[in-house]
Amino acid sequence: MAYTFVLIHGSWHDNRAWKPVIDRLEQNGHRAYAPTVAGHTATDKKDISHAECVQSVVDFIKTSDLHDFVLVGHSFGGTVIQAVAEHVPDRIRRLVFWNAFVLLDGQSLEDNIPPHYRELFAQLKQPDGGVMLPYPVWRDAFIGDADDVLAREAYSTLSPTPSRSHNDKVPLKTFYSLPIPKSYLNCTEDIALPPGPEWGWHPRMSSRLGLYRLVQMPGSHEVIFTNPHLLADKLVEAGRD
Amino acid sequence: MAYTFVLIHGSWHDNRAWKPVIDRLEQNGHRAYAPTVAGHTATDKKDISHAECVQSVVDFIKTSDLHDFVLVGHSFGGTVIQAVAEHVPDRIRRLVFWNAFVLLDGQSLEDNIPPHYRELFAQLKQPDGGVMLPYPVWRDAFIGDADDVLAREAYSTLSPTPSRSHNDKVPLKTFYSLPIPKSYLNCTEDIALPPGPEWGWHPRMSSRLGLYRLVQMPGSHEVIFTNPHLLADKLVEAGRD
Amino acid sequence: MAYTFVLIHGSWHDNRAWKPVIDRLEQNGHRAYAPTVAGHTATDKKDISHAECVQSVVDFIKTSDLHDFVLVGHSFGGTVIQAVAEHVPDRIRRLVFWNAFVLLDGQSLEDNIPPHYRELFAQLKQPDGGVMLPYPVWRDAFIGDADDVLAREAYSTLSPTPSRSHNDKVPLKTFYSLPIPKSYLNCTEDIALPPGPEWGWHPRMSSRLGLYRLVQMPGSHEVIFTNPHLLADKLVEAGRD
């Protein structure tokens, strides 16, 4: 069976990283779209709210006239697809959270990360509202399964992310009553959030979904760079009926 | 080395699902037996106690004159093999709990599942004492690694399980002092119980065994349908000396 | 890229077990050294302090004139490489803890193991200060992924470990401020320590490292016997830049 995927990237990323994932999905007969979220292109202004991020994806979906698709969110992208689902619930076949934040109503992303990250991001915030991830954190905590060359190459594609997208409280008045099926894809070596019950991705975030499907694969937070073809296959396993 | 296995299914199942597992075990030189637990055939009466479940397996073992076997329990089947071990300890070479409940003395299965399941099963209980698992729960929480066709096909083989087998308190006066070696086989994507320290299979259940061997494999609660040959191989790894 | 590894074994082991790991590393162009820690040869006197264990490795490194190496510690060996790093920080390229203890300043290994092990080791302590691991514990909790023949063969190479190396408090005044990169290699079926937040290896020990890289592989605490080539490959993944 062929599915349509809409793929929402995380912080510091834009839509380019999805290219090898989309190629693999298309080779296997699926269709896939990957909009860049507002404020996430290197040249974008960085004073962008979470609501503007959400609206940019809703606009993309409506303009492209997309229906009956699997909506995937990675990392920060989870907070986006939660709100997008409230805007266009009838167009979504299934939600897939890939090592993604799942916010409770009224929370921000920052409410869900440990103090050392909050302090780091506060220190690194630029006057224009952008904040960049330092290379040493990226290299060991985000992409530990890459070799040195790939880690540096992938880092060079990143750009500062809008600080407000992490700080804004996100109203989610209907998300938890939407009847859309949900899946969580967890990479077993992802330590971008510290593993364990207090701060880890899974099952802390996944369990908030209620009834959900769990798919796992080996790899770090950035298998989009280190293993994009397996990522594509696991997105199908997570997204299919 | 060749082993003899006695395989005890879980709730909603009968012995038919073990067929491809048994085929694989026999191809590799082992022998395997899989009795259907009392009350677990579709046409059985459903007003069956936990003690009757246990007695049906004890009777099967004695009638079949089985000795020196590895006794495997899946899910609810774990509560059965604990009690069977008290009845025929000298016949058992090793106990293998495959994503199985391990009860403390005097507990019921229901004492070990989260409130949302207790409420669901109470609502779904039929006048004849049977309770069926709803398809949406089965599809995402029990067999998330199947495709749609296999998930539906496997569901069609299930039947209502005797409610009393979940509610009866099980006396286990000698289980925890029996000198039988024990193993726990854990499927890493099994979310039939919510993962995590409060309700998860492993290490919550496994740690109750004291000294035990851990074997893990990828897959959901129902690898008996989605990956029976690997299940058979892992049962050998768990069951061997 | 070619790296130099210095490999520090755990309790009851000596340097012989590293042989197939070293062979694999050398086949792939790396260099590797594996000193036996003081008191850990079968014929050594067993009244050996933790400081003497550390000094023996420091002496080996200096005598062999080793620089710019990846320092690996397994199990108890983690407590040794922490202290070695304080002695020769400038020679170390990266620290790799493989299912290893990571002590807080002033702790002993015994401070980090559950009561049932403390009681077992107290009972088994010999007049000469040595303590041996009983076979049944080894077989199921340490090397559950071996078959019977390999489990027994590997056990025959073990010898009593110096009790003081487990009991001595280890001063670590500078370890947590050293700028050396760190990795944690976790074997996913390692239950030598009971899995879970209270006593497990990961993330209890790994999280103490602060920013670290996580590498995982299947297997027990003793993949050095059951899967040494994959262990070697994962040490490269953990140890590379």
XYZ file of C-alpha atoms in Angstrom:
723
model
C 0.000 0.000 0.000
C 1.251 3.494 -0.899
C 1.107 6.343 1.594
C 1.624 10.104 1.478
C 3.995 11.522 4.086
C 4.408 15.101 5.293
C 7.745 15.367 7.085
C 8.417 18.125 9.654
C 12.051 18.664 10.650
C 13.406 19.668 14.067
C 15.302 22.675 15.389
C 18.445 23.849 13.534
C 17.346 21.827 10.489
C 15.548 22.779 7.316
C 13.896 20.552 4.737
C 17.091 19.609 2.843
C 18.048 16.801 5.240
C 14.930 14.834 4.258
C 16.129 14.395 0.635
C 17.568 10.837 0.976
C 14.569 9.814 3.103
C 12.171 11.079 0.432
C 14.157 9.323 -2.298
C 13.821 6.030 -0.455
C 10.102 6.524 0.213
C 9.484 7.326 -3.442
C 11.507 4.326 -4.591
C 9.121 2.223 -2.514
C 6.054 3.785 -4.112
C 5.152 6.412 -1.514
C 4.865 10.195 -1.866
C 6.549 12.593 0.547
C 6.579 16.349 1.180
C 8.936 18.246 3.463
C 8.205 21.952 4.018
C 10.739 24.096 5.844
C 9.130 25.472 9.000
C 8.975 29.307 9.232
C 12.184 30.808 10.630
C 14.263 27.698 9.944
C 16.082 28.655 6.753
C 19.528 30.113 7.450
C 18.541 33.474 5.948
C 15.123 33.720 7.696
C 14.531 36.290 10.435
C 14.690 34.500 13.780
C 12.066 36.441 15.723
C 9.433 33.817 14.917
C 6.741 32.515 17.274
C 5.661 28.909 17.668
C 2.277 29.857 16.198
C 4.012 31.166 13.054
C 5.896 27.875 12.750
C 2.604 25.994 12.944
C 0.827 28.317 10.513
C 3.551 27.887 7.910
C 2.967 24.132 7.888
C -0.825 24.499 7.818
C -0.455 26.885 4.865
C 1.803 24.420 3.057
C -0.701 21.603 3.532
C -3.626 23.698 2.303
C -1.760 25.252 -0.633
C -0.510 21.834 -1.720
C -4.045 20.463 -1.273
C -2.771 17.479 0.738
C -5.203 14.970 2.271
C -5.069 11.538 3.867
C -1.385 11.798 4.759
C 0.875 10.523 7.526
C 2.217 13.552 9.411
C 5.707 13.027 10.851
C 7.449 15.295 13.357
C 11.081 15.021 14.468
C 12.238 16.457 17.803
C 10.890 20.060 17.966
C 8.736 19.053 14.967
C 6.585 17.019 17.380
C 5.350 20.243 18.963
C 4.465 21.503 15.488
C 2.509 18.453 14.336
C 0.509 18.444 17.581
C -0.766 21.946 16.780
C -1.123 21.259 13.049
C -3.329 18.286 13.950
C -5.685 20.664 15.753
C -5.940 22.809 12.598
C -6.479 20.088 9.973
C -7.457 16.902 11.837
C -9.548 15.494 8.991
C -6.620 15.492 6.575
C -4.351 13.355 8.765
C -4.271 9.576 8.529
C -1.777 8.975 11.355
C 0.674 11.041 13.423
C 4.249 9.784 13.797
C 6.472 11.264 16.478
C 10.123 10.448 15.750
C 12.168 11.163 18.908
C 9.876 14.112 19.200
C 8.510 16.277 21.962
C 4.895 15.638 22.917
C 3.713 18.702 24.827
C 0.968 18.800 27.398
C -1.604 21.570 26.852
C 0.029 24.939 27.534
C 3.616 23.729 27.785
C 6.636 24.959 25.864
C 9.468 22.798 24.530
C 11.699 24.425 27.164
C 9.411 23.073 29.884
C 10.463 19.604 28.789
C 14.272 19.847 28.642
C 16.736 19.592 31.540
C 18.173 22.673 33.293
C 21.612 22.375 31.665
C 20.046 22.844 28.229
C 17.881 25.768 29.374
C 20.977 27.490 30.751
C 23.033 26.735 27.647
C 20.383 28.082 25.265
C 19.841 31.216 27.397
C 23.588 31.926 27.241
C 23.815 31.320 23.506
C 20.777 33.361 22.474
C 21.710 36.026 19.899
C 20.248 39.561 19.677
C 18.246 38.552 16.583
C 16.493 35.773 18.513
C 18.447 32.893 17.008
C 20.272 30.228 19.006
C 22.841 27.750 17.639
C 23.785 24.318 18.958
C 27.526 24.072 19.833
C 29.531 21.506 17.859
C 30.782 19.409 20.826
C 27.192 18.861 22.050
C 26.067 18.001 18.519
C 28.921 15.609 17.941
C 28.540 13.392 21.015
C 24.932 13.880 22.205
C 23.154 14.293 18.848
C 25.118 12.353 16.215
C 27.361 9.932 18.120
C 26.912 7.261 15.448
C 28.552 9.353 12.701
C 32.222 9.367 11.918
C 34.101 12.638 12.205
C 33.678 13.590 8.550
C 29.924 13.031 8.457
C 29.411 14.758 11.828
C 31.161 17.911 10.575
C 29.530 17.829 7.165
C 26.039 17.492 8.662
C 26.757 20.269 11.184
C 27.618 22.621 8.339
C 24.009 22.344 7.092
C 22.516 23.505 10.397
C 21.537 27.094 11.187
C 20.383 29.071 14.255
C 16.856 28.165 15.375
C 14.243 30.718 16.522
C 14.457 30.924 20.307
C 10.758 31.746 20.655
C 9.810 28.419 19.060
C 11.311 26.763 22.168
C 9.932 29.242 24.703
C 6.358 29.860 23.582
C 3.632 28.049 25.478
C 1.579 25.994 23.011
C -2.197 25.742 23.552
C -3.385 22.213 22.784
C -7.066 22.291 23.669
C -8.232 19.480 21.358
C -5.094 17.425 20.602
C -5.682 14.862 23.334
C -9.236 14.167 22.189
C -8.509 13.840 18.451
C -9.256 10.307 17.185
C -6.139 10.204 14.952
C -3.972 7.066 15.438
C -0.464 7.761 16.726
C 2.960 6.142 16.555
C 6.282 6.826 18.241
C 9.564 6.019 16.477
C 12.432 5.797 18.963
C 16.129 5.586 18.059
C 17.756 3.469 20.727
C 21.025 5.437 20.970
C 19.390 8.870 20.986
C 20.784 10.770 23.983
C 19.985 14.288 22.753
C 17.741 14.197 25.811
C 19.340 12.395 28.788
C 17.991 8.812 28.836
C 15.941 7.718 31.835
C 12.536 8.382 33.359
C 13.142 12.045 34.205
C 14.196 13.470 30.832
C 14.331 10.715 28.211
C 12.352 10.604 24.954
C 10.848 7.195 25.477
C 8.660 6.322 27.362
C 8.353 9.832 28.861
C 7.121 11.469 25.653
C 5.581 8.421 23.972
C 3.412 7.523 26.976
C 1.655 10.886 26.724
C 0.080 9.711 23.464
C -2.190 7.194 25.212
C -2.748 4.250 22.866
C 0.169 4.327 20.409
C 2.368 2.094 18.256
C 6.082 1.819 19.106
C 8.713 1.365 16.425
C 12.415 1.390 17.290
C 15.634 1.439 15.287
C 19.315 1.701 16.195
C 20.958 5.092 15.998
C 21.322 8.580 17.353
C 19.023 11.619 17.206
C 20.291 12.246 13.673
C 19.747 9.013 11.743
C 18.402 11.348 9.060
C 22.124 11.803 8.282
C 23.591 8.491 9.469
C 20.968 5.996 8.252
C 18.287 7.739 6.150
C 17.151 4.637 4.267
C 16.413 2.653 7.408
C 14.707 5.757 8.798
C 12.446 5.834 5.740
C 11.583 2.147 6.162
C 10.788 2.626 9.843
C 8.601 5.644 9.051
C 6.558 3.347 6.818
C 6.322 0.758 9.602
C 5.233 3.514 11.990
C 2.885 5.199 9.534
C 1.086 2.306 7.839
C -2.370 1.118 8.900
C 22.083 -30.457 22.624
C 18.378 -31.289 22.183
C 15.778 -30.011 24.635
C 12.109 -30.668 25.298
C 9.883 -27.582 25.528
C 6.408 -27.208 27.019
C 4.905 -23.969 25.699
C 2.089 -22.177 27.553
C 0.223 -19.470 25.617
C -1.228 -16.227 26.980
C -4.729 -14.788 27.256
C -6.986 -14.776 24.169
C -4.702 -17.368 22.542
C -4.894 -21.113 22.242
C -2.202 -23.605 21.250
C -2.515 -23.112 17.468
C -0.275 -20.039 17.367
C 2.715 -22.104 18.503
C 2.681 -24.235 15.302
C 5.454 -22.356 13.381
C 7.520 -22.093 16.590
C 7.239 -25.847 17.129
C 8.134 -26.524 13.500
C 11.296 -24.495 13.879
C 12.237 -26.125 17.183
C 11.741 -29.584 15.678
C 13.767 -28.685 12.605
C 16.604 -27.879 14.983
C 16.300 -31.219 16.771
C 14.200 -30.251 19.783
C 10.811 -31.546 20.908
C 7.948 -29.231 21.829
C 4.452 -29.566 23.299
C 1.804 -26.854 23.492
C -1.359 -27.657 25.452
C -4.316 -25.272 25.305
C -4.982 -23.974 28.807
C -8.491 -24.743 30.206
C -11.085 -22.172 29.125
C -8.970 -20.857 26.245
C -10.530 -22.620 23.269
C -13.183 -20.465 21.553
C -15.925 -22.979 22.381
C -14.873 -23.549 26.030
C -17.048 -22.264 28.882
C -15.468 -19.098 30.241
C -16.278 -19.464 33.958
C -12.849 -20.958 34.630
C -10.640 -20.294 37.646
C -6.887 -19.766 37.632
C -6.502 -23.034 39.539
C -8.352 -24.887 36.754
C -5.996 -23.319 34.195
C -3.019 -24.575 36.185
C -4.508 -28.029 36.741
C -5.124 -28.482 33.007
C -1.428 -27.999 32.322
C -0.350 -30.241 35.192
C -2.690 -32.943 33.861
C -1.245 -32.559 30.366
C 2.306 -32.936 31.666
C 1.460 -36.025 33.716
C -0.676 -37.680 31.033
C 2.022 -37.063 28.442
C 4.629 -38.362 30.922
C 6.912 -35.379 30.306
C 10.142 -34.948 32.269
C 13.262 -32.812 32.111
C 11.635 -30.099 29.992
C 11.974 -26.342 29.615
C 8.659 -24.781 30.659
C 7.838 -21.572 28.786
C 5.065 -19.123 29.662
C 3.959 -16.138 27.574
C 2.194 -13.173 29.154
C -0.645 -14.613 31.309
C 1.112 -17.961 30.801
C 3.781 -16.781 33.238
C 1.269 -16.941 36.074
C 0.428 -20.497 34.999
C 3.994 -21.797 34.860
C 4.738 -20.329 38.288
C 1.979 -22.473 39.800
C 2.764 -25.495 37.615
C 6.343 -25.314 38.906
C 5.009 -25.740 42.442
C 3.122 -28.887 41.379
C 5.858 -30.670 39.382
C 9.170 -28.997 40.277
C 11.265 -32.125 39.695
C 10.177 -32.428 36.081
C 11.303 -28.914 35.086
C 14.778 -28.205 33.746
C 14.392 -24.415 33.424
C 11.556 -21.872 33.471
C 11.383 -19.298 30.664
C 9.164 -16.257 31.078
C 8.547 -14.604 27.695
C 7.108 -11.113 28.274
C 5.244 -12.834 31.044
C 3.745 -11.890 34.348
C 5.690 -12.986 37.427
C 3.286 -12.816 40.358
C 4.224 -12.322 43.967
C 2.614 -14.811 46.361
C -1.119 -14.124 46.570
C -1.350 -11.639 43.705
C -3.607 -11.772 40.665
C -2.672 -10.774 37.131
C -5.029 -7.802 37.538
C -2.933 -6.598 40.487
C -0.101 -6.089 37.998
C -1.755 -4.146 35.184
C -2.452 -0.401 35.011
C -5.855 1.107 35.906
C -6.858 1.796 32.293
C -6.711 -1.925 31.526
C -8.606 -2.878 34.700
C -11.382 -0.452 33.746
C -11.422 -1.624 30.120
C -11.662 -5.311 31.048
C -14.377 -4.608 33.651
C -16.443 -2.818 31.005
C -15.950 -5.539 28.406
C -16.707 -8.515 30.641
C -19.496 -10.655 29.189
C -22.251 -12.435 31.176
C -20.551 -15.805 30.507
C -17.335 -14.614 32.160
C -15.361 -14.061 28.936
C -13.587 -10.843 28.003
C -12.252 -9.946 24.539
C -9.408 -7.590 23.599
C -10.610 -4.745 21.296
C -8.964 -4.629 17.855
C -7.497 -1.078 18.113
C -5.652 -1.988 21.331
C -4.430 -5.236 19.792
C -3.271 -3.555 16.605
C -1.094 -0.814 18.085
C -0.189 -1.986 21.614
C 0.097 -5.749 21.046
C 1.168 -6.329 17.422
C 2.550 -2.994 16.189
C 5.209 -4.781 14.125
C 2.676 -6.519 11.868
C 1.270 -5.091 8.682
C -2.473 -4.560 8.440
C -3.173 -7.936 6.827
C -1.244 -9.983 9.394
C -2.666 -7.973 12.316
C -6.249 -8.712 11.209
C -5.535 -12.326 10.330
C -3.929 -12.999 13.715
C -6.773 -11.218 15.525
C -9.274 -13.537 13.868
C -7.668 -16.481 15.698
C -8.186 -14.943 19.157
C -11.143 -15.677 21.429
C -12.547 -14.314 24.712
C -10.404 -15.177 27.716
C -11.784 -16.295 31.106
C -12.064 -13.215 33.289
C -11.443 -15.181 36.489
C -8.001 -16.216 35.248
C -7.030 -12.536 35.522
C -8.819 -11.829 38.803
C -8.056 -14.865 40.954
C -5.356 -14.459 43.571
C -2.661 -17.105 42.999
C -1.041 -18.726 46.058
C 2.692 -19.185 45.427
C 4.008 -20.550 48.695
C 7.041 -22.412 47.351
C 7.769 -20.796 43.959
C 10.355 -18.368 45.280
C 12.346 -21.098 47.017
C 12.393 -23.598 44.146
C 15.953 -24.239 42.872
C 14.883 -24.253 39.185
C 16.974 -21.947 36.929
C 14.992 -19.122 35.333
C 15.221 -16.991 32.203
C 13.346 -13.946 30.958
C 12.863 -13.337 27.228
C 11.983 -9.709 26.530
C 10.816 -8.333 23.190
C 12.160 -4.804 22.964
C 9.097 -3.238 21.270
C 6.533 -4.909 23.514
C 4.231 -2.161 24.852
C 1.279 -4.404 25.738
C 2.203 -3.188 29.209
C 3.268 0.480 29.265
C 7.087 0.590 29.243
C 8.851 2.083 32.245
C 9.517 1.250 35.873
C 5.901 1.443 37.032
C 4.170 -1.005 34.656
C 6.700 -2.388 32.139
C 7.535 -6.075 31.613
C 11.276 -5.718 32.045
C 12.880 -5.222 34.525
C 9.742 -4.983 36.700
C 8.710 -8.610 36.165
C 12.111 -10.124 35.402
C 13.749 -8.733 38.551
C 11.280 -10.672 40.710
C 12.980 -13.879 39.559
C 16.148 -13.183 41.547
C 19.101 -14.695 39.665
C 17.942 -15.046 36.052
C 19.196 -15.026 32.465
C 18.053 -12.234 30.153
C 17.483 -12.799 26.443
C 16.091 -10.063 24.232
C 14.831 -9.872 20.657
C 13.223 -7.161 18.545
C 9.469 -7.180 18.227
C 6.075 -6.681 19.790
C 4.129 -8.773 22.316
C 3.071 -11.024 19.435
C 6.289 -12.135 17.711
C 4.630 -15.554 17.787
C 2.819 -14.203 14.698
C 5.342 -11.678 13.335
C 8.645 -13.543 13.821
C 8.037 -17.111 15.054
C 11.359 -18.549 13.841
C 13.452 -15.994 15.705
C 11.199 -16.542 18.721
C 11.997 -20.262 18.563
C 15.729 -19.574 18.364
C 15.570 -17.182 21.322
C 13.595 -19.723 23.363
C 16.497 -22.119 22.840
C 18.978 -19.436 23.927
C 16.818 -18.763 26.983
C 16.129 -22.418 27.744
C 19.498 -24.102 27.219
C 21.888 -24.921 30.047
C 41.978 6.799 10.778
C 44.123 4.587 13.037
C 43.926 4.811 16.814
C 45.897 3.449 19.743
C 43.867 1.687 22.436
C 44.826 0.857 26.025
C 42.396 -1.764 27.314
C 41.764 -2.255 31.053
C 39.962 -5.441 32.081
C 37.491 -5.919 34.932
C 37.469 -7.961 38.126
C 38.331 -11.698 37.957
C 39.854 -11.130 34.514
C 43.411 -10.618 33.347
C 44.701 -9.353 30.027
C 44.395 -12.659 28.137
C 40.687 -12.203 27.318
C 41.502 -9.155 25.167
C 43.491 -11.245 22.648
C 40.729 -11.663 19.998
C 39.698 -8.014 20.469
C 43.286 -6.887 19.880
C 43.588 -9.138 16.836
C 40.514 -7.545 15.310
C 41.666 -3.997 16.117
C 45.070 -4.684 14.562
C 43.472 -6.231 11.465
C 41.659 -2.932 11.045
C 44.866 -0.914 11.337
C 44.751 0.122 14.997
C 47.216 -0.568 17.798
C 46.147 -1.975 21.161
C 47.760 -2.655 24.552
C 46.240 -4.600 27.432
C 48.148 -4.603 30.718
C 47.061 -6.903 33.538
C 46.076 -4.775 36.535
C 48.098 -5.435 39.749
C 46.706 -8.328 41.773
C 44.703 -9.747 38.880
C 46.915 -12.598 37.715
C 45.905 -15.927 39.290
C 49.253 -16.213 41.071
C 49.381 -12.591 42.333
C 49.000 -11.788 46.023
C 45.468 -10.559 46.607
C 46.093 -7.975 49.320
C 46.218 -5.191 46.768
C 44.751 -1.700 47.139
C 42.858 0.258 44.509
C 45.748 2.729 44.388
C 48.158 -0.099 43.541
C 45.841 -1.196 40.712
C 45.882 2.351 39.332
C 49.641 2.747 39.737
C 50.322 -0.472 37.823
C 48.472 0.919 34.797
C 50.144 4.336 35.061
C 53.525 2.575 35.199
C 52.641 0.500 32.127
C 51.655 3.606 30.172
C 54.834 5.477 31.095
C 57.163 2.520 30.597
C 55.605 1.807 27.207
C 55.821 5.527 26.385
C 52.196 5.630 25.201
C 50.584 8.899 24.122
C 47.426 10.026 22.348
C 45.535 6.821 23.077
C 41.933 5.835 23.721
C 41.717 4.473 27.266
C 39.064 1.777 27.715
C 37.811 0.375 31.019
C 35.485 -2.580 31.472
C 33.369 -2.979 34.618
C 35.763 -2.496 37.598
C 38.230 -1.159 34.993
C 36.118 1.996 34.814
C 37.192 2.893 38.346
C 40.814 2.391 37.276
C 40.687 4.549 34.143
C 39.033 7.375 36.091
C 42.044 7.536 38.410
C 44.569 6.921 35.623
C 43.059 9.897 33.784
C 43.941 12.073 36.772
C 47.564 10.881 36.592
C 48.185 11.211 32.848
C 45.396 13.412 31.420
C 47.505 14.800 28.593
C 48.206 11.389 27.127
C 44.543 10.411 26.739
C 42.587 11.124 23.577
C 39.223 9.787 24.788
C 37.926 7.664 27.677
C 35.614 4.741 26.885
C 33.626 3.145 29.680
C 32.338 -0.263 28.588
C 29.623 -1.394 31.052
C 31.902 0.155 33.589
C 31.599 1.759 36.973
C 31.880 5.537 37.056
C 32.598 6.516 40.649
C 31.774 9.805 42.269
C 34.686 11.394 44.148
C 35.451 9.326 47.255
C 33.239 6.344 46.452
C 34.213 2.694 46.251
C 32.932 0.157 43.735
C 31.072 -1.495 46.613
C 29.151 1.751 47.177
C 27.626 1.225 43.734
C 26.468 -2.404 43.844
C 23.236 -3.776 45.372
C 23.117 -5.274 48.880
C 22.865 -8.884 47.662
C 26.266 -8.566 45.972
C 27.849 -6.864 49.005
C 26.637 -9.725 51.198
C 27.749 -12.378 48.715
C 31.247 -10.932 48.368
C 31.611 -10.512 52.150
C 30.734 -14.191 52.638
C 33.077 -15.378 49.892
C 36.117 -13.335 50.913
C 39.150 -15.562 51.468
C 41.819 -15.084 54.179
C 44.322 -13.922 51.521
C 41.989 -11.077 50.467
C 40.767 -12.688 47.250
C 37.134 -13.194 46.330
C 35.797 -15.425 43.535
C 32.563 -15.115 41.563
C 30.395 -18.277 41.902
C 29.671 -20.146 38.657
C 25.828 -19.929 38.755
C 25.966 -16.134 39.066
C 28.525 -15.941 36.264
C 26.542 -18.214 33.987
C 23.174 -16.449 34.069
C 23.920 -12.866 35.185
C 27.309 -12.313 33.507
C 27.455 -14.478 30.365
C 23.840 -15.442 29.574
C 24.496 -15.205 25.835
C 27.091 -18.017 25.839
C 26.297 -21.662 25.380
C 27.216 -24.054 28.166
C 30.611 -24.983 26.715
C 31.778 -21.391 26.242
C 30.428 -20.300 29.635
C 32.459 -23.007 31.400
C 35.568 -22.488 29.271
C 35.555 -18.745 29.936
C 34.966 -19.277 33.653
C 38.068 -21.464 33.823
C 40.192 -18.438 32.865
C 38.932 -16.308 35.785
C 40.711 -15.992 39.115
C 39.971 -14.437 42.539
C 39.948 -10.662 42.505
C 41.495 -8.470 45.237
C 38.721 -7.578 47.661
C 40.310 -4.224 48.556
C 39.991 -3.071 44.942
C 36.218 -3.148 45.481
C 36.213 -1.684 48.983
C 38.742 1.150 48.813
C 37.344 4.656 48.503
C 38.800 6.299 45.383
C 39.686 10.007 45.518
C 38.732 11.679 42.231
C 39.488 15.333 42.812
C 40.067 16.376 39.204
C 38.302 13.700 37.104
C 35.087 15.640 36.698
C 36.867 18.750 35.463
C 39.179 17.051 32.966
C 38.442 18.153 29.369
C 38.870 14.639 27.950
C 35.953 13.468 25.715
C 34.081 10.445 27.053
C 32.023 7.573 25.641
C 29.915 4.852 27.188
C 29.547 1.465 25.491
C 26.507 -0.400 26.800
C 25.679 -4.038 26.074
C 21.909 -4.273 25.990
C 21.596 -7.684 27.695
C 24.116 -6.944 30.465
C 22.422 -7.783 33.782
C 25.603 -8.202 35.850
C 24.118 -5.194 37.620
C 20.312 -5.378 37.960
C 18.794 -3.306 35.129
C 16.740 -0.275 36.062
C 17.240 3.196 37.494
C 18.414 2.069 40.932
C 21.332 -0.237 40.057
C 21.674 -0.522 36.285
C 24.769 0.355 34.244
C 23.047 2.690 31.835
C 21.982 5.452 32.275
C 22.933 5.396 35.974
C 26.697 5.226 35.346
C 26.817 6.856 31.907
C 24.902 9.963 33.003
C 27.630 10.753 35.553
C 29.969 11.512 32.658
C 28.115 14.706 31.698
C 28.438 15.189 27.942
C 29.201 11.739 26.516
C 28.723 9.565 23.437
C 26.566 6.442 23.721
C 27.314 3.291 21.754
C 25.310 0.117 22.267
C 25.618 -3.483 21.106
C 23.706 -6.677 21.852
C 25.124 -9.035 24.439
C 25.928 -9.771 28.038
C 28.585 -8.355 30.370
C 31.080 -10.723 28.758
C 30.912 -10.071 25.014
C 34.705 -10.148 25.272
C 34.143 -13.929 25.159
C 30.869 -14.198 23.223
C 31.352 -11.561 20.500
C 34.885 -10.097 20.637
C 34.979 -8.885 17.023
C 31.815 -6.817 17.340
C 33.164 -5.538 20.653
C 36.313 -4.369 18.879
C 34.269 -2.609 16.181
C 32.104 -0.885 18.785
C 35.199 0.234 20.722
C 36.340 1.978 17.547
C 32.911 3.612 17.151
C 33.095 4.716 20.791
C 36.735 5.767 20.672
C 37.049 7.611 17.355
C 36.897 11.376 17.053
